[in-house]
Amino acid sequence: MRPTQSMVREILTHFAIDGELLSLKLHTEGHINTTFFSTFEYEGIPYRYTHQRINTEAFKDPVALMKNICAVTGHIRSKLEGYSDIDRRVLTVVLTKSGEPLFKDSQGGYWRTYRYIDHVHTYNTIENEEQAYLFGEAVGTFQLQLADFDGSSLSDTIPRFHDMRLRYEQLFLAIRTNYHGRLAAVSDELAFFEENKRRGCVLSDALSEGRLPLRVTHNDTKVNNVLFSLDGSEALCIIDLDTVMPGSSLFDTGDMIRTGSNTAEEDTTDLDRVDCAVEIHRALLSGYRSNATFLTTLEEELLVESGRTITQIMAVRFLTDYLNGDVYYHTEREDHNRDRARTQIALMKAMDKRWTELIKGA
């Protein structure tokens, strides 16, 4: 049940926010958590905040999730001491009056509050190479700030999130059950996955075998999770930290490449429009490398491969959800998840076609 304005107003009284509440508005674009924006006035100055009820279906342990976020943002903040605009460069968690990062309401809902970051701009797609460079630079900065943080101290809020072998196990289970009778419609896609399984497991296997270091990873590095300065000249902050967990740095570079270099929408039905933009790919990795001074030799060697691997993980996940009857991803048409999977496969094939260029450009 969506909380009422009066319920939220009461909940906000439990957070350490000074001043008088001037306005409260529901954010209608979010798909996971329930979000409200507020404005408080304190000593004649307006301050804005973001308030969210965490979706406990998606995130089973909100306490562990917020513990991760507080640890990571606190560590980043310690690296930014002296910056006059530090509150635009890292999320600020507003604690409750009892000093906790969460408030549990009478219905069992978990609420958190952030300081709203003003005077920034976001983009849904990468428009040019300069923007791609800044996006890559932001991902590299985030990882550099956390390179000396012990990733093993964080909780796995979504266990085995980027584990390809788990994703194949889930796919094979969906194939065996075939509850919705959709198996015959995806024979080509399944043949492609079978052919590419071994290669797709390279990151998961290297991490589990200890050949890749365990680091702090964001796990959802899309360009719209980066806040840019209003003039677009600087990437200031990475947001949406709910999936911050232990993992490989290559999970983040892979999703950065997957989402940044595709020339078409993630769910296009016109696969002829899908390509890997080589110059954008080059700019993404150039920006990333400008700050990613901590990489091991193997991490360097697998940078380009990471883009293909995370694309494959998403392809497998989309097709698994299609076979399961579209129970995880929101869909707007009957074959939406199959279209998403096909787009990811088309992007992988485009990467393979341009592999020499991608490696050379990297």
mmCIF file of C-alpha atoms in Angstrom:
data_model
loop_
_atom_site.group_PDB
_atom_site.id
_atom_site.type_symbol
_atom_site.label_atom_id
_atom_site.label_comp_id
_atom_site.label_asym_id
_atom_site.label_seq_id
_atom_site.Cartn_x
_atom_site.Cartn_y
_atom_site.Cartn_z
ATOM 1 C CA MET A 1 0.000 0.000 0.000
ATOM 2 C CA ARG A 2 1.344 3.419 -0.961
ATOM 3 C CA PRO A 3 1.852 5.569 2.159
ATOM 4 C CA THR A 4 -0.280 8.682 2.512
ATOM 5 C CA GLN A 5 1.121 12.182 2.880
ATOM 6 C CA SER A 6 0.095 12.282 6.536
ATOM 7 C CA MET A 7 1.893 8.974 7.196
ATOM 8 C CA VAL A 8 5.074 10.245 5.569
ATOM 9 C CA ARG A 9 4.916 13.550 7.433
ATOM 10 C CA GLU A 10 4.810 11.624 10.707
ATOM 11 C CA ILE A 11 7.690 9.386 9.629
ATOM 12 C CA LEU A 12 9.852 12.412 8.790
ATOM 13 C CA THR A 13 9.597 13.642 12.371
ATOM 14 C CA HIS A 14 11.830 10.726 13.365
ATOM 15 C CA PHE A 15 14.772 11.944 11.248
ATOM 16 C CA ALA A 16 17.334 14.501 12.402
ATOM 17 C CA ILE A 17 16.151 17.270 10.086
ATOM 18 C CA ASP A 18 16.139 20.853 11.307
ATOM 19 C CA GLY A 19 13.532 23.381 10.291
ATOM 20 C CA GLU A 20 9.935 23.488 9.120
ATOM 21 C CA LEU A 21 8.513 21.203 6.444
ATOM 22 C CA LEU A 22 7.435 23.359 3.501
ATOM 23 C CA SER A 23 6.546 20.732 0.879
ATOM 24 C CA LEU A 24 6.324 16.980 0.319
ATOM 25 C CA LYS A 25 5.894 15.336 -3.071
ATOM 26 C CA LEU A 26 5.696 11.733 -4.304
ATOM 27 C CA HIS A 27 8.237 10.797 -6.979
ATOM 28 C CA THR A 28 6.309 8.877 -9.643
ATOM 29 C CA GLU A 29 9.193 7.629 -11.818
ATOM 30 C CA GLY A 30 10.816 5.156 -9.440
ATOM 31 C CA HIS A 31 10.322 1.434 -10.113
ATOM 32 C CA ILE A 32 11.702 -0.212 -6.966
ATOM 33 C CA ASN A 33 11.544 1.935 -3.833
ATOM 34 C CA THR A 34 8.752 4.354 -2.888
ATOM 35 C CA THR A 35 10.265 7.849 -3.009
ATOM 36 C CA PHE A 36 9.224 11.260 -1.721
ATOM 37 C CA PHE A 37 10.957 14.622 -2.057
ATOM 38 C CA SER A 38 10.678 17.253 0.641
ATOM 39 C CA THR A 39 11.772 20.826 1.310
ATOM 40 C CA PHE A 40 12.496 22.097 4.813
ATOM 41 C CA GLU A 41 13.260 25.686 5.737
ATOM 42 C CA TYR A 42 15.907 26.301 8.378
ATOM 43 C CA GLU A 43 17.007 29.811 9.374
ATOM 44 C CA GLY A 44 15.468 31.174 6.214
ATOM 45 C CA ILE A 45 17.286 28.737 3.902
ATOM 46 C CA PRO A 46 15.468 25.895 2.047
ATOM 47 C CA TYR A 47 16.986 22.408 2.203
ATOM 48 C CA ARG A 48 15.787 19.493 0.095
ATOM 49 C CA TYR A 49 15.717 15.814 1.005
ATOM 50 C CA THR A 50 14.942 12.443 -0.561
ATOM 51 C CA HIS A 51 12.970 9.932 1.501
ATOM 52 C CA GLN A 52 12.519 6.302 0.483
ATOM 53 C CA ARG A 53 10.656 3.283 1.745
ATOM 54 C CA ILE A 54 12.931 0.411 0.760
ATOM 55 C CA ASN A 55 11.357 -2.381 -1.278
ATOM 56 C CA THR A 56 11.982 -5.429 0.892
ATOM 57 C CA GLU A 57 10.911 -7.771 -1.903
ATOM 58 C CA ALA A 58 13.930 -6.617 -3.904
ATOM 59 C CA PHE A 59 16.214 -6.092 -0.888
ATOM 60 C CA LYS A 60 15.569 -8.690 1.776
ATOM 61 C CA ASP A 61 17.895 -7.183 4.381
ATOM 62 C CA PRO A 62 17.518 -3.374 4.422
ATOM 63 C CA VAL A 63 19.619 -3.101 7.580
ATOM 64 C CA ALA A 64 22.605 -4.731 5.861
ATOM 65 C CA LEU A 65 21.961 -2.644 2.742
ATOM 66 C CA MET A 66 22.139 0.618 4.662
ATOM 67 C CA LYS A 67 25.140 -0.569 6.636
ATOM 68 C CA ASN A 68 26.914 -1.063 3.283
ATOM 69 C CA ILE A 69 25.894 2.385 2.050
ATOM 70 C CA CYS A 70 26.943 4.155 5.249
ATOM 71 C CA ALA A 71 30.320 2.400 5.257
ATOM 72 C CA VAL A 72 31.015 3.221 1.616
ATOM 73 C CA THR A 73 29.831 6.839 1.685
ATOM 74 C CA GLY A 74 31.726 7.412 4.925
ATOM 75 C CA HIS A 75 34.912 6.087 3.357
ATOM 76 C CA ILE A 76 34.490 8.241 0.249
ATOM 77 C CA ARG A 77 33.737 11.288 2.387
ATOM 78 C CA SER A 78 37.016 10.784 4.238
ATOM 79 C CA LYS A 79 38.829 10.998 0.883
ATOM 80 C CA LEU A 80 37.090 14.264 -0.012
ATOM 81 C CA GLU A 81 37.926 16.308 3.080
ATOM 82 C CA GLY A 82 38.675 19.848 2.001
ATOM 83 C CA TYR A 83 36.305 19.881 -0.974
ATOM 84 C CA SER A 84 33.969 22.850 -0.628
ATOM 85 C CA ASP A 85 31.268 20.981 -2.570
ATOM 86 C CA ILE A 86 31.689 17.643 -0.816
ATOM 87 C CA ASP A 87 27.904 17.235 -0.463
ATOM 88 C CA ARG A 88 27.618 17.189 -4.274
ATOM 89 C CA ARG A 89 30.322 14.530 -4.600
ATOM 90 C CA VAL A 90 29.001 11.870 -2.237
ATOM 91 C CA LEU A 91 25.563 10.949 -0.930
ATOM 92 C CA THR A 92 24.758 12.225 2.552
ATOM 93 C CA VAL A 93 22.757 9.821 4.709
ATOM 94 C CA VAL A 94 20.528 11.633 7.206
ATOM 95 C CA LEU A 95 20.252 9.603 10.405
ATOM 96 C CA THR A 96 17.229 9.257 12.638
ATOM 97 C CA LYS A 97 17.090 11.175 15.893
ATOM 98 C CA SER A 98 18.318 8.019 17.614
ATOM 99 C CA GLY A 99 21.339 7.853 15.320
ATOM 100 C CA GLU A 100 20.197 5.045 13.000
ATOM 101 C CA PRO A 101 20.242 5.073 9.171
ATOM 102 C CA LEU A 102 16.739 3.550 9.018
ATOM 103 C CA PHE A 103 13.381 4.149 10.635
ATOM 104 C CA LYS A 104 10.931 1.244 10.871
ATOM 105 C CA ASP A 105 7.310 2.359 10.685
ATOM 106 C CA SER A 106 4.282 0.786 12.379
ATOM 107 C CA GLN A 107 3.582 -1.357 9.296
ATOM 108 C CA GLY A 108 7.113 -2.788 9.225
ATOM 109 C CA GLY A 109 8.333 -0.546 6.412
ATOM 110 C CA TYR A 110 11.945 0.641 6.407
ATOM 111 C CA TRP A 111 12.602 4.317 5.593
ATOM 112 C CA ARG A 112 15.796 6.212 4.840
ATOM 113 C CA THR A 113 16.623 9.828 4.091
ATOM 114 C CA TYR A 114 19.326 11.462 1.946
ATOM 115 C CA ARG A 115 20.221 15.084 1.453
ATOM 116 C CA TYR A 116 19.011 15.947 -2.052
ATOM 117 C CA ILE A 117 21.873 16.926 -4.364
ATOM 118 C CA ASP A 118 20.986 20.173 -6.109
ATOM 119 C CA HIS A 119 22.491 21.943 -9.134
ATOM 120 C CA VAL A 120 23.331 18.761 -11.030
ATOM 121 C CA HIS A 121 22.216 17.145 -14.278
ATOM 122 C CA THR A 122 21.684 13.545 -15.385
ATOM 123 C CA TYR A 123 21.637 11.919 -18.823
ATOM 124 C CA ASN A 124 19.736 8.823 -19.923
ATOM 125 C CA THR A 125 22.048 8.101 -22.841
ATOM 126 C CA ILE A 126 25.594 9.033 -23.796
ATOM 127 C CA GLU A 127 25.536 11.722 -26.437
ATOM 128 C CA ASN A 128 29.220 12.081 -27.376
ATOM 129 C CA GLU A 129 32.764 10.925 -26.647
ATOM 130 C CA GLU A 130 33.393 13.703 -24.109
ATOM 131 C CA GLN A 131 30.445 12.545 -22.055
ATOM 132 C CA ALA A 132 31.588 8.931 -22.363
ATOM 133 C CA TYR A 133 35.036 9.909 -21.056
ATOM 134 C CA LEU A 134 33.473 11.617 -18.025
ATOM 135 C CA PHE A 135 31.250 8.600 -17.379
ATOM 136 C CA GLY A 136 34.260 6.286 -17.437
ATOM 137 C CA GLU A 137 36.196 8.711 -15.279
ATOM 138 C CA ALA A 138 33.381 8.693 -12.701
ATOM 139 C CA VAL A 139 33.404 4.890 -12.476
ATOM 140 C CA GLY A 140 37.192 4.930 -12.127
ATOM 141 C CA THR A 141 36.993 7.609 -9.438
ATOM 142 C CA PHE A 142 34.411 5.640 -7.455
ATOM 143 C CA GLN A 143 36.570 2.524 -7.530
ATOM 144 C CA LEU A 144 39.773 4.453 -6.732
ATOM 145 C CA GLN A 145 38.139 6.040 -3.692
ATOM 146 C CA LEU A 146 37.275 2.541 -2.459
ATOM 147 C CA ALA A 147 40.394 0.701 -3.629
ATOM 148 C CA ASP A 148 41.729 0.550 -0.053
ATOM 149 C CA PHE A 149 38.356 -0.463 1.425
ATOM 150 C CA ASP A 150 37.993 -4.107 2.453
ATOM 151 C CA GLY A 151 35.238 -5.371 0.163
ATOM 152 C CA SER A 152 34.808 -8.525 2.236
ATOM 153 C CA SER A 153 33.463 -6.390 5.102
ATOM 154 C CA LEU A 154 30.327 -5.585 3.087
ATOM 155 C CA SER A 155 27.221 -7.765 2.977
ATOM 156 C CA ASP A 156 26.013 -9.499 -0.171
ATOM 157 C CA THR A 157 22.579 -7.888 -0.266
ATOM 158 C CA ILE A 158 21.822 -9.820 -3.468
ATOM 159 C CA PRO A 159 23.989 -12.974 -3.243
ATOM 160 C CA ARG A 160 25.862 -14.044 -6.403
ATOM 161 C CA PHE A 161 24.427 -11.071 -8.303
ATOM 162 C CA HIS A 162 26.908 -11.247 -11.196
ATOM 163 C CA ASP A 163 27.738 -14.950 -10.923
ATOM 164 C CA MET A 164 27.364 -16.326 -14.444
ATOM 165 C CA ARG A 165 27.238 -19.930 -13.281
ATOM 166 C CA LEU A 166 24.259 -19.122 -11.047
ATOM 167 C CA ARG A 167 22.547 -17.343 -13.940
ATOM 168 C CA TYR A 168 23.001 -20.421 -16.137
ATOM 169 C CA GLU A 169 21.627 -22.648 -13.374
ATOM 170 C CA GLN A 170 18.545 -20.427 -13.243
ATOM 171 C CA LEU A 171 18.227 -20.552 -17.025
ATOM 172 C CA PHE A 172 18.477 -24.363 -17.114
ATOM 173 C CA LEU A 173 15.799 -24.621 -14.416
ATOM 174 C CA ALA A 174 13.512 -22.381 -16.488
ATOM 175 C CA ILE A 175 14.173 -24.589 -19.514
ATOM 176 C CA ARG A 176 13.325 -27.771 -17.612
ATOM 177 C CA THR A 177 10.095 -26.422 -16.174
ATOM 178 C CA ASN A 178 8.946 -24.385 -19.205
ATOM 179 C CA TYR A 179 5.845 -23.405 -17.270
ATOM 180 C CA HIS A 180 4.647 -20.924 -19.870
ATOM 181 C CA GLY A 181 5.362 -22.967 -22.987
ATOM 182 C CA ARG A 182 7.751 -20.432 -24.466
ATOM 183 C CA LEU A 183 10.723 -22.721 -25.029
ATOM 184 C CA ALA A 184 10.117 -23.332 -28.742
ATOM 185 C CA ALA A 185 10.309 -19.593 -29.426
ATOM 186 C CA VAL A 186 13.894 -19.191 -28.179
ATOM 187 C CA SER A 187 15.830 -22.105 -29.658
ATOM 188 C CA ASP A 188 18.329 -19.845 -31.445
ATOM 189 C CA GLU A 189 18.999 -17.838 -28.308
ATOM 190 C CA LEU A 190 19.523 -20.964 -26.215
ATOM 191 C CA ALA A 191 21.938 -22.388 -28.778
ATOM 192 C CA PHE A 192 23.932 -19.146 -28.602
ATOM 193 C CA PHE A 193 24.051 -19.299 -24.805
ATOM 194 C CA GLU A 194 25.202 -22.911 -24.845
ATOM 195 C CA GLU A 195 27.956 -22.063 -27.317
ATOM 196 C CA ASN A 196 29.137 -19.100 -25.217
ATOM 197 C CA LYS A 197 28.795 -20.509 -21.705
ATOM 198 C CA ARG A 198 32.466 -21.209 -21.034
ATOM 199 C CA ARG A 199 33.626 -17.812 -22.216
ATOM 200 C CA GLY A 200 30.880 -16.088 -20.270
ATOM 201 C CA CYS A 201 32.089 -17.586 -16.996
ATOM 202 C CA VAL A 202 35.584 -16.107 -17.195
ATOM 203 C CA LEU A 203 34.971 -13.313 -14.665
ATOM 204 C CA SER A 204 32.977 -15.424 -12.196
ATOM 205 C CA ASP A 205 35.534 -18.223 -12.290
ATOM 206 C CA ALA A 206 38.548 -15.922 -11.952
ATOM 207 C CA LEU A 207 36.950 -14.198 -8.956
ATOM 208 C CA SER A 208 35.948 -17.428 -7.209
ATOM 209 C CA GLU A 209 39.425 -18.874 -7.814
ATOM 210 C CA GLY A 210 41.107 -15.806 -6.299
ATOM 211 C CA ARG A 211 42.774 -14.688 -9.518
ATOM 212 C CA LEU A 212 40.797 -11.439 -9.450
ATOM 213 C CA PRO A 213 40.822 -9.325 -6.261
ATOM 214 C CA LEU A 214 37.630 -8.842 -4.296
ATOM 215 C CA ARG A 215 36.760 -5.145 -4.379
ATOM 216 C CA VAL A 216 33.824 -2.852 -3.672
ATOM 217 C CA THR A 217 31.558 -2.694 -6.709
ATOM 218 C CA HIS A 218 28.541 -0.575 -7.565
ATOM 219 C CA ASN A 219 26.952 -3.232 -9.830
ATOM 220 C CA ASP A 220 24.635 -0.831 -11.681
ATOM 221 C CA THR A 221 26.929 1.547 -13.540
ATOM 222 C CA LYS A 222 24.538 3.227 -15.947
ATOM 223 C CA VAL A 223 25.098 6.791 -17.062
ATOM 224 C CA ASN A 224 21.852 7.930 -15.414
ATOM 225 C CA ASN A 225 23.346 6.898 -12.068
ATOM 226 C CA VAL A 226 26.013 9.591 -12.462
ATOM 227 C CA LEU A 227 25.388 13.209 -11.462
ATOM 228 C CA PHE A 228 27.034 15.761 -13.751
ATOM 229 C CA SER A 229 27.643 19.468 -13.228
ATOM 230 C CA LEU A 230 24.998 21.667 -14.837
ATOM 231 C CA ASP A 231 27.318 22.629 -17.691
ATOM 232 C CA GLY A 232 28.187 18.958 -18.280
ATOM 233 C CA SER A 233 31.897 19.536 -17.812
ATOM 234 C CA GLU A 234 32.366 17.293 -14.772
ATOM 235 C CA ALA A 235 30.987 14.029 -13.385
ATOM 236 C CA LEU A 236 30.489 14.690 -9.687
ATOM 237 C CA CYS A 237 28.936 11.702 -7.970
ATOM 238 C CA ILE A 238 27.685 8.154 -8.480
ATOM 239 C CA ILE A 239 24.295 7.502 -6.896
ATOM 240 C CA ASP A 240 21.880 4.567 -6.445
ATOM 241 C CA LEU A 241 24.120 2.594 -4.107
ATOM 242 C CA ASP A 242 21.628 -0.148 -3.212
ATOM 243 C CA THR A 243 23.630 -2.783 -5.081
ATOM 244 C CA VAL A 244 27.017 -1.829 -3.607
ATOM 245 C CA MET A 245 28.554 -5.166 -2.630
ATOM 246 C CA PRO A 246 31.789 -7.138 -2.732
ATOM 247 C CA GLY A 247 32.729 -8.168 -6.267
ATOM 248 C CA SER A 248 35.107 -7.602 -9.158
ATOM 249 C CA SER A 249 35.888 -4.143 -10.520
ATOM 250 C CA LEU A 250 35.158 -5.712 -13.906
ATOM 251 C CA PHE A 251 31.476 -6.021 -13.031
ATOM 252 C CA ASP A 252 31.318 -2.231 -13.091
ATOM 253 C CA THR A 253 33.416 -1.728 -16.216
ATOM 254 C CA GLY A 254 31.332 -4.400 -17.919
ATOM 255 C CA ASP A 255 28.011 -2.704 -17.211
ATOM 256 C CA MET A 256 29.521 0.665 -18.095
ATOM 257 C CA ILE A 257 30.513 -0.710 -21.511
ATOM 258 C CA ARG A 258 27.242 -2.581 -22.018
ATOM 259 C CA THR A 259 25.019 0.396 -21.316
ATOM 260 C CA GLY A 260 27.316 3.061 -22.723
ATOM 261 C CA SER A 261 28.431 1.661 -26.057
ATOM 262 C CA ASN A 262 25.153 0.221 -27.398
ATOM 263 C CA THR A 263 23.890 2.311 -30.321
ATOM 264 C CA ALA A 264 20.255 1.266 -29.758
ATOM 265 C CA GLU A 265 17.775 1.025 -26.912
ATOM 266 C CA GLU A 266 18.089 -1.952 -24.596
ATOM 267 C CA ASP A 267 14.743 -3.332 -25.758
ATOM 268 C CA THR A 268 14.725 -2.407 -29.442
ATOM 269 C CA THR A 269 13.033 -4.798 -31.848
ATOM 270 C CA ASP A 270 15.122 -3.486 -34.762
ATOM 271 C CA LEU A 271 18.306 -5.465 -34.235
ATOM 272 C CA ASP A 272 19.923 -3.849 -37.280
ATOM 273 C CA ARG A 273 20.270 -0.726 -35.133
ATOM 274 C CA VAL A 274 22.337 -2.524 -32.499
ATOM 275 C CA ASP A 275 26.072 -1.940 -32.687
ATOM 276 C CA CYS A 276 29.009 -1.330 -30.384
ATOM 277 C CA ALA A 277 30.152 2.269 -30.874
ATOM 278 C CA VAL A 278 33.930 1.897 -31.065
ATOM 279 C CA GLU A 279 34.773 5.545 -30.362
ATOM 280 C CA ILE A 280 32.424 5.656 -27.381
ATOM 281 C CA HIS A 281 33.903 2.381 -26.128
ATOM 282 C CA ARG A 282 37.389 3.864 -26.431
ATOM 283 C CA ALA A 283 36.368 7.029 -24.575
ATOM 284 C CA LEU A 284 34.707 5.048 -21.777
ATOM 285 C CA LEU A 285 37.851 3.035 -21.104
ATOM 286 C CA SER A 286 40.130 6.044 -21.531
ATOM 287 C CA GLY A 287 38.183 7.963 -18.897
ATOM 288 C CA TYR A 288 38.080 4.937 -16.627
ATOM 289 C CA ARG A 289 41.819 4.290 -16.904
ATOM 290 C CA SER A 290 42.611 7.908 -16.050
ATOM 291 C CA ASN A 291 41.718 7.072 -12.435
ATOM 292 C CA ALA A 292 41.877 3.270 -12.237
ATOM 293 C CA THR A 293 45.538 3.168 -11.209
ATOM 294 C CA PHE A 294 44.961 0.207 -8.889
ATOM 295 C CA LEU A 295 44.211 -2.501 -11.493
ATOM 296 C CA THR A 296 46.073 -5.780 -11.511
ATOM 297 C CA THR A 297 47.505 -7.183 -14.732
ATOM 298 C CA LEU A 298 44.608 -9.613 -15.149
ATOM 299 C CA GLU A 299 42.033 -6.885 -14.507
ATOM 300 C CA GLU A 300 43.677 -4.825 -17.255
ATOM 301 C CA GLU A 301 43.654 -7.779 -19.626
ATOM 302 C CA LEU A 302 39.942 -8.449 -19.055
ATOM 303 C CA LEU A 303 38.627 -4.894 -19.371
ATOM 304 C CA VAL A 304 37.231 -5.316 -22.875
ATOM 305 C CA GLU A 305 36.051 -8.835 -22.103
ATOM 306 C CA SER A 306 34.102 -7.488 -19.130
ATOM 307 C CA GLY A 307 31.747 -5.612 -21.441
ATOM 308 C CA ARG A 308 30.913 -8.766 -23.350
ATOM 309 C CA THR A 309 30.532 -10.813 -20.158
ATOM 310 C CA ILE A 310 28.098 -8.483 -18.391
ATOM 311 C CA THR A 311 26.122 -8.171 -21.629
ATOM 312 C CA GLN A 312 25.859 -11.967 -21.653
ATOM 313 C CA ILE A 313 24.753 -12.087 -18.019
ATOM 314 C CA MET A 314 21.957 -9.644 -18.785
ATOM 315 C CA ALA A 315 20.959 -11.587 -21.889
ATOM 316 C CA VAL A 316 20.682 -14.786 -19.852
ATOM 317 C CA ARG A 317 18.723 -13.027 -17.097
ATOM 318 C CA PHE A 318 16.252 -11.458 -19.555
ATOM 319 C CA LEU A 319 15.631 -14.760 -21.336
ATOM 320 C CA THR A 320 15.271 -16.640 -18.050
ATOM 321 C CA ASP A 321 12.617 -14.164 -16.952
ATOM 322 C CA TYR A 322 10.870 -14.550 -20.322
ATOM 323 C CA LEU A 323 10.702 -18.329 -19.863
ATOM 324 C CA ASN A 324 9.484 -17.878 -16.286
ATOM 325 C CA GLY A 325 6.595 -15.676 -17.364
ATOM 326 C CA ASP A 326 8.080 -12.206 -16.804
ATOM 327 C CA VAL A 327 8.083 -12.326 -13.020
ATOM 328 C CA TYR A 328 11.157 -10.164 -12.301
ATOM 329 C CA TYR A 329 11.523 -7.394 -14.878
ATOM 330 C CA HIS A 330 8.689 -4.994 -15.597
ATOM 331 C CA THR A 331 7.374 -5.549 -19.115
ATOM 332 C CA GLU A 332 5.214 -3.436 -21.396
ATOM 333 C CA ARG A 333 4.492 -5.989 -24.112
ATOM 334 C CA GLU A 334 4.189 -9.753 -24.480
ATOM 335 C CA ASP A 335 7.706 -10.525 -25.708
ATOM 336 C CA HIS A 336 9.473 -7.636 -24.014
ATOM 337 C CA ASN A 337 12.037 -9.742 -22.139
ATOM 338 C CA ARG A 338 12.765 -11.841 -25.220
ATOM 339 C CA ASP A 339 13.406 -8.604 -27.142
ATOM 340 C CA ARG A 340 15.753 -7.441 -24.406
ATOM 341 C CA ALA A 341 17.656 -10.732 -24.545
ATOM 342 C CA ARG A 342 17.928 -10.555 -28.319
ATOM 343 C CA THR A 343 19.280 -7.010 -28.118
ATOM 344 C CA GLN A 344 21.993 -8.135 -25.694
ATOM 345 C CA ILE A 345 22.917 -11.029 -27.966
ATOM 346 C CA ALA A 346 23.064 -8.663 -30.944
ATOM 347 C CA LEU A 347 25.380 -6.380 -28.956
ATOM 348 C CA MET A 348 27.655 -9.313 -28.132
ATOM 349 C CA LYS A 349 27.818 -10.249 -31.814
ATOM 350 C CA ALA A 350 28.598 -6.627 -32.697
ATOM 351 C CA MET A 351 31.400 -6.646 -30.127
ATOM 352 C CA ASP A 352 32.791 -9.851 -31.638
ATOM 353 C CA LYS A 353 32.671 -8.327 -35.113
ATOM 354 C CA ARG A 354 34.624 -5.291 -33.897
ATOM 355 C CA TRP A 355 36.822 -7.122 -31.397
ATOM 356 C CA THR A 356 40.125 -6.180 -33.002
ATOM 357 C CA GLU A 357 39.125 -2.516 -32.994
ATOM 358 C CA LEU A 358 37.934 -2.690 -29.383
ATOM 359 C CA ILE A 359 41.138 -4.298 -28.163
ATOM 360 C CA LYS A 360 43.270 -1.857 -30.127
ATOM 361 C CA GLY A 361 41.272 1.114 -28.863
ATOM 362 C CA ALA A 362 41.467 -0.054 -25.268
#
